[in-house]
Amino acid sequence: MKRLLLWAPLGLFIVVFGLVASGLVKPGDRAVRSAMVGKPLPALALPALLADKPGVVTAELKGKPRLLNVFASWCIPCIAEAPQLLKLKAAGVEIDAIAIRDTREAVQQFLAQHGDPYTKIGDDKASAAQLALGSSGVPETFVIDRAGRIAYQHIGDIREDDVAMLLRELEKAK
Amino acid sequence: MIAEAGLAALWLAAAFALVQLMVAWGAAKHGANPRVGTLMTALRRIALVQGLLALLSFALLIALFVRSDMSVELVAANSHSLKPMIYKVAGAWGNHEGSMLLWVTVLAVAGGGVAMFERRLAAGTLAATLGAQAAIGIGFYAFLAFASNPFARLNPAVPDGQGLNPLLQDPGLAFHPPTLYLGYVGLSVAFSFAVGALLMRDVGPAFARAMRPWVLGAWIFLTIGITAGSYWAYYELGWGGWWFWDPVENASLMPWLAATALLHSVTVLATRDGLRAWTLMLALVAFAMSMLGTFLVRSGILVSVHAFAVDPTRGTFILALLGIYIGGALALFGARVGTVTQGSTFQLVSREGALVLNNLLLSVILGVVFIGTLYPLAAQAAGVQLSIGAPFFNKALVPVALALVVATAAGPLLRWRRDNWNALAKRALVPTAAAGVSFALLFALARGAHFASVVAIALSVGLAVASVAPVARRNLRRTPLHVWGMVIAHLGVAVSIAGMASDSAFKVERLAAIQVGQNTTVGPFRVTLAEIRPQIGPNWSALEAKLQVRRGEGKAFELYPQNRFFSTPPTNTNEAAITTLLDGQLYTVLGQGDEQGRWQVRLWWKPFVTLIWLGGGLIALGGLLALVGRVRRERRDSEAEAYA
């Protein structure tokens, strides 16, 4: 009896080990997908931030596939993705933007320094539009299809190898 | 070049670990041979060199982070050139690969420390211990080399890195993982000692005294790590609670519980030569809990609020190591412990008896936390998804914890070997009276308060009085340091429990949606939302509320909770604003605004909540005093022996 007791810890360990191993073999599905993809854009009317560009009224964003880019002048990866946005613009893509918690002067300076790919810029002082879009941060880019629905959500900055993929998504969204 | 040098140092250290294992094998086998002295000298040096090489490798990794070398994958993924320097350095271990390298480094350095300083153990036992330490090291070197190389290059290099999780950009958290790891790895040394003692059938007071400083050291770091982690979660996560019973939190609590039990049983073994098998068992369990904790955190098989990189390959690797080391050690225990002769016996009413009771209660708590943490996994195996939260743990643990408070108070009042109930009752008179009076006072004054909380506060008062009893009628200057350590640590437990009970009994919460200019109240405070304004930091922007607070007719003060927003990677965090007063904390959080211009403001008034962490600090301080006292006494004893 006493001898058996001495082996009990090992027995218990084997049971727990088996349990943990089984948990490792069949992991649950943990992929995060935005709930917004496939839905129409929420109705927003953002005022213009710059004098020479209109603001963003989401109901008007349709007719042809386009990008909606969420950015800010204080956001460092936004600087990194600026050249890719210019490339997309050069490829004939219409890009609209929502500037998060930003000021007119800072955005003007940002565009002068890193290039201006935008047709419209909406002003989102308190991140309200960002929340409505289900966007978790800057930069973030939405592909809007011709019916005004969100076809694709790109989280984080657009890298060089993302450009071709975004062009394909835009093509699909026609 | 630095990355390659780091990798080379890592591989060399692994090679030394292999050599260390083989030399240790030889030395342990020929323990009786007089020529084993040369082998032991070699073994000590090899262990030291292994430690230095691992340290070099880790230093080189830090250098890569300091230089922001974006051609290294790990740096690119976890750092950014614009990050403040302290977080660049902390970035070295704020990720999976770096933290595993830190783990191995501490393990190897600890092995080197054992080799350098341990002089009292028999040569064979020391050799077996260093061999076991090397064997653990080899597994983790293999893990680094084959499954998580921290020095992997990125080709082509990126212009800049992706940053560090902003939740981790906090001085508290930069130093939280290393502290816990020092604790975890300190327990690996205790494990190696136990394995060495089992292999050589050499379980006695000398072994216990050799192991004790390592257990104490590990326990101090675990205490600091858990206390700091709790405070960090409390002020950084912005939900006003200080313990969540999250699997990752439990992963650090379980080794602490085992180490606390071990700390008390190793004292029985060192001073009275009792509890031999039980102490060995606890040493194995304590490290098993460290490894299980590492596994739970790294494999992501349990859902936790603490997001870590999840990778099944890594989980499998750590699980395999867990199986080999812990399974192997438990098999060794089953085979060998029967031949370990029983130590001295003692009567039920004695210091030993109280320590056994303490051990049993701690084991029950450990068992409940263990079951509660792993039960969702068992349910998942049966096809059910569920999670276990605070209600289960509180209901199951509060009675046991209160019993433990009583045992903690009684232990130091008892004599070693034998005592009698009458003498104990006499010595316990003052503490019991103190507990009784505070219970009556609280019951009368705080009518609505939760009964268990009132009992807990009363018992903690009794424990506090009982804790200082051992020094009450002594010459304070001649009281040994380790007795002071025990007194302060037990006092810390009383303080901590009083804080927890006070928070749960008396806290006041208020969730208000108010416009700028409006006000609300919480507890004795009147809070006005004076302004909402944007703030821009080095790598974040935020909305900040200016709250004007006044307590009764007292002086007004201001608090500035923020809703902070990081761009790399995109994350929102709540920066709570907390003011600490003598009798508690006012905790404020700014939530979202709505279309009508109202802002969510969460307020908590938490009387005496700070005692929780103050108590944790006292517990760690007590441990430190005990450690210093023990080490000094050991040194004096061994010098006295040398002159005898």
XYZ file of N, CA and C in Angstrom, chain A residues 3 5-7 9-10 12-13 16-17 19-24 26-28 30 74-77 80 100-101 125-127 130-131 135-140 155-156 159, chain B residues 80 82 162 281 295 299-301 312 315-316 319 322-323 326-327 330-331 333-335 337-338 370 374 377-378 380-381 536 541-543 563 565 567-568 570-572 592:
246
model
N 3.984 1.432 -0.853
C 4.748 1.502 -2.102
C 3.916 2.130 -3.216
N 1.536 4.223 -2.875
C 1.384 5.646 -2.607
C 2.563 6.436 -3.179
N 3.758 5.821 -3.134
C 4.943 6.514 -3.616
C 4.887 6.740 -5.125
N 4.158 5.849 -5.810
C 4.035 6.006 -7.262
C 2.841 6.870 -7.646
N 2.183 10.074 -7.196
C 2.478 11.342 -7.879
C 2.742 11.149 -9.373
N 3.485 10.081 -9.707
C 3.777 9.833 -11.125
C 2.485 9.546 -11.885
N -0.555 10.525 -11.151
C -1.301 11.779 -11.298
C -0.687 12.628 -12.409
N 0.635 12.669 -12.439
C 1.330 13.453 -13.455
C 0.989 12.946 -14.855
N -2.458 14.174 -15.899
C -2.450 15.590 -16.268
C -1.716 15.800 -17.587
N -0.610 15.073 -17.744
C 0.181 15.187 -18.966
C -0.681 14.821 -20.183
N -3.882 14.890 -20.431
C -4.921 15.905 -20.605
C -4.377 17.112 -21.362
N -3.217 17.596 -20.890
C -2.617 18.775 -21.499
C -2.214 18.488 -22.945
N -1.670 17.288 -23.168
C -1.259 16.925 -24.532
C -2.462 16.898 -25.453
N -3.589 16.379 -24.967
C -4.779 16.327 -25.820
C -5.247 17.745 -26.145
N -5.120 18.660 -25.173
C -5.505 20.042 -25.430
C -4.639 20.684 -26.491
N -3.399 20.218 -26.565
C -2.458 20.782 -27.538
C -2.738 20.251 -28.937
N -5.667 19.332 -30.312
C -6.801 19.922 -31.037
C -7.099 21.327 -30.547
N -6.338 22.294 -31.026
C -6.563 23.668 -30.606
C -7.813 24.250 -31.271
N -8.448 25.184 -30.580
C -9.641 25.808 -31.125
C -9.309 26.791 -32.236
N -8.835 30.266 -33.571
C -8.609 31.547 -32.912
C -8.398 32.700 -33.899
N 0.612 61.802 -36.752
C 1.494 61.404 -35.648
C 1.811 59.921 -35.670
N 1.357 59.225 -36.727
C 1.500 57.776 -36.757
C 2.704 57.399 -37.603
N 3.631 56.687 -36.992
C 4.900 56.417 -37.667
C 4.758 55.433 -38.839
N 4.021 54.326 -38.690
C 3.854 53.439 -39.840
C 3.131 54.101 -41.011
N 5.615 55.097 -43.271
C 6.176 53.965 -44.005
C 5.280 53.546 -45.159
N -7.285 60.759 -38.043
C -7.695 60.491 -36.659
C -7.017 61.461 -35.697
N -7.795 62.140 -34.891
C -7.261 62.998 -33.811
C -6.098 63.845 -34.305
N -12.015 63.929 -35.085
C -11.288 64.455 -33.922
C -11.291 63.475 -32.741
N -12.420 62.775 -32.539
C -12.536 61.971 -31.317
C -12.591 60.476 -31.603
N -12.104 60.069 -32.776
C -12.074 58.641 -33.130
C -13.450 58.009 -33.272
N -13.745 56.113 -36.473
C -12.881 54.939 -36.386
C -13.600 53.805 -35.661
N -14.247 54.139 -34.556
C -14.979 53.126 -33.804
C -16.127 52.565 -34.633
N -12.481 49.843 -36.733
C -11.049 49.873 -36.971
C -10.346 49.955 -35.629
N -9.257 49.211 -35.493
C -8.622 49.153 -34.186
C -7.397 50.047 -34.100
N -6.991 50.654 -35.174
C -5.808 51.499 -35.067
C -5.466 52.172 -36.382
N -4.408 52.937 -36.376
C -3.896 53.528 -37.604
C -2.549 52.908 -37.924
N -2.139 52.742 -39.138
C -3.010 52.917 -40.306
C -3.865 51.682 -40.524
N -4.944 51.893 -41.232
C -5.811 50.790 -41.593
C -6.463 51.181 -42.921
N -5.264 45.616 -41.967
C -4.839 46.197 -40.690
C -3.330 46.411 -40.701
N -2.899 47.593 -40.280
C -1.476 47.898 -40.265
C -1.056 48.594 -41.553
N 2.581 47.326 -46.938
C 3.983 47.100 -47.328
C 4.058 46.973 -48.847
N 11.514 49.105 -31.958
C 11.343 50.214 -32.880
C 12.421 51.226 -32.545
N 12.421 54.303 -32.473
C 12.008 55.493 -31.739
C 11.599 55.196 -30.304
N 8.443 46.781 -35.656
C 7.006 46.854 -35.441
C 6.637 47.298 -34.040
N 9.388 15.692 -2.309
C 8.205 15.769 -3.170
C 7.895 17.215 -3.521
N 4.709 26.422 -19.723
C 3.998 25.748 -20.812
C 2.656 26.422 -21.077
N 2.107 27.976 -24.726
C 1.408 27.151 -25.702
C 0.078 27.765 -26.096
N -0.463 28.637 -25.224
C -1.744 29.251 -25.532
C -2.903 28.278 -25.527
N -2.766 27.125 -24.817
C -3.888 26.192 -24.855
C -5.023 26.646 -23.947
N 1.940 26.003 -31.600
C 1.821 24.627 -31.119
C 3.163 23.877 -31.089
N 4.743 24.717 -27.922
C 4.016 24.064 -26.847
C 4.412 22.607 -26.740
N 4.491 21.922 -27.903
C 4.860 20.513 -27.906
C 6.245 20.312 -27.324
N 6.193 20.787 -23.626
C 5.473 19.663 -23.022
C 6.366 18.429 -22.973
N 8.756 18.885 -20.209
C 8.019 18.687 -18.956
C 7.880 17.198 -18.672
N 7.517 16.440 -19.716
C 7.343 15.001 -19.542
C 8.640 14.325 -19.129
N 9.965 16.156 -15.379
C 9.095 15.954 -14.218
C 8.700 14.476 -14.104
N 8.324 13.896 -15.263
C 7.976 12.474 -15.240
C 9.152 11.645 -14.751
N 9.696 12.144 -11.011
C 8.674 11.489 -10.192
C 8.872 9.977 -10.193
N 9.325 9.436 -11.335
C 9.622 7.997 -11.382
C 10.788 7.684 -10.445
N 11.549 9.352 -7.849
C 11.002 9.489 -6.502
C 10.317 8.186 -6.081
N 9.481 7.664 -6.978
C 8.771 6.427 -6.657
C 9.727 5.284 -6.386
N 10.807 5.225 -7.179
C 11.731 4.102 -7.063
C 12.639 4.239 -5.844
N 12.497 6.783 -3.070
C 12.214 7.435 -1.794
C 11.934 6.413 -0.700
N 11.528 5.190 -1.093
C 11.327 4.137 -0.107
C 12.605 3.802 0.651
N -4.892 24.551 -9.072
C -4.498 23.657 -10.164
C -5.735 23.122 -10.894
N -6.885 24.014 -14.754
C -6.860 23.007 -15.822
C -8.238 22.434 -16.149
N -9.644 22.754 -19.553
C -8.964 21.885 -20.516
C -9.596 20.494 -20.506
N -9.887 19.999 -19.295
C -10.548 18.695 -19.178
C -11.920 18.754 -19.829
N -12.815 20.726 -22.196
C -12.627 20.819 -23.650
C -12.395 19.436 -24.246
N -11.639 18.599 -23.493
C -11.405 17.228 -23.950
C -12.721 16.478 -24.027
N -0.613 64.423 -26.821
C 0.236 63.687 -27.760
C 1.530 63.291 -27.056
N -1.203 58.935 -28.995
C -2.009 60.112 -28.759
C -3.098 59.685 -27.806
N -3.724 60.650 -27.138
C -4.690 60.254 -26.126
C -5.750 61.317 -25.958
N -6.912 60.896 -25.452
C -7.892 61.825 -24.935
C -7.748 61.783 -23.423
N -7.426 57.930 -22.210
C -7.782 56.880 -23.129
C -6.706 56.937 -24.187
N -3.880 55.814 -27.114
C -3.955 55.163 -28.389
C -2.562 55.056 -28.999
N 0.114 53.679 -32.050
C 0.024 53.395 -33.481
C 0.801 52.143 -33.888
N 1.886 51.799 -33.200
C 2.685 50.642 -33.614
C 2.806 49.627 -32.511
N -1.254 49.051 -33.679
C -2.416 49.836 -33.268
C -3.117 49.233 -32.050
N -3.184 49.960 -30.981
C -3.794 49.467 -29.743
C -4.349 50.625 -28.936
N -5.483 50.386 -28.291
C -6.026 51.351 -27.343
C -5.749 50.893 -25.932
N -15.492 55.616 -23.136
C -15.827 56.209 -24.427
C -16.810 57.375 -24.266
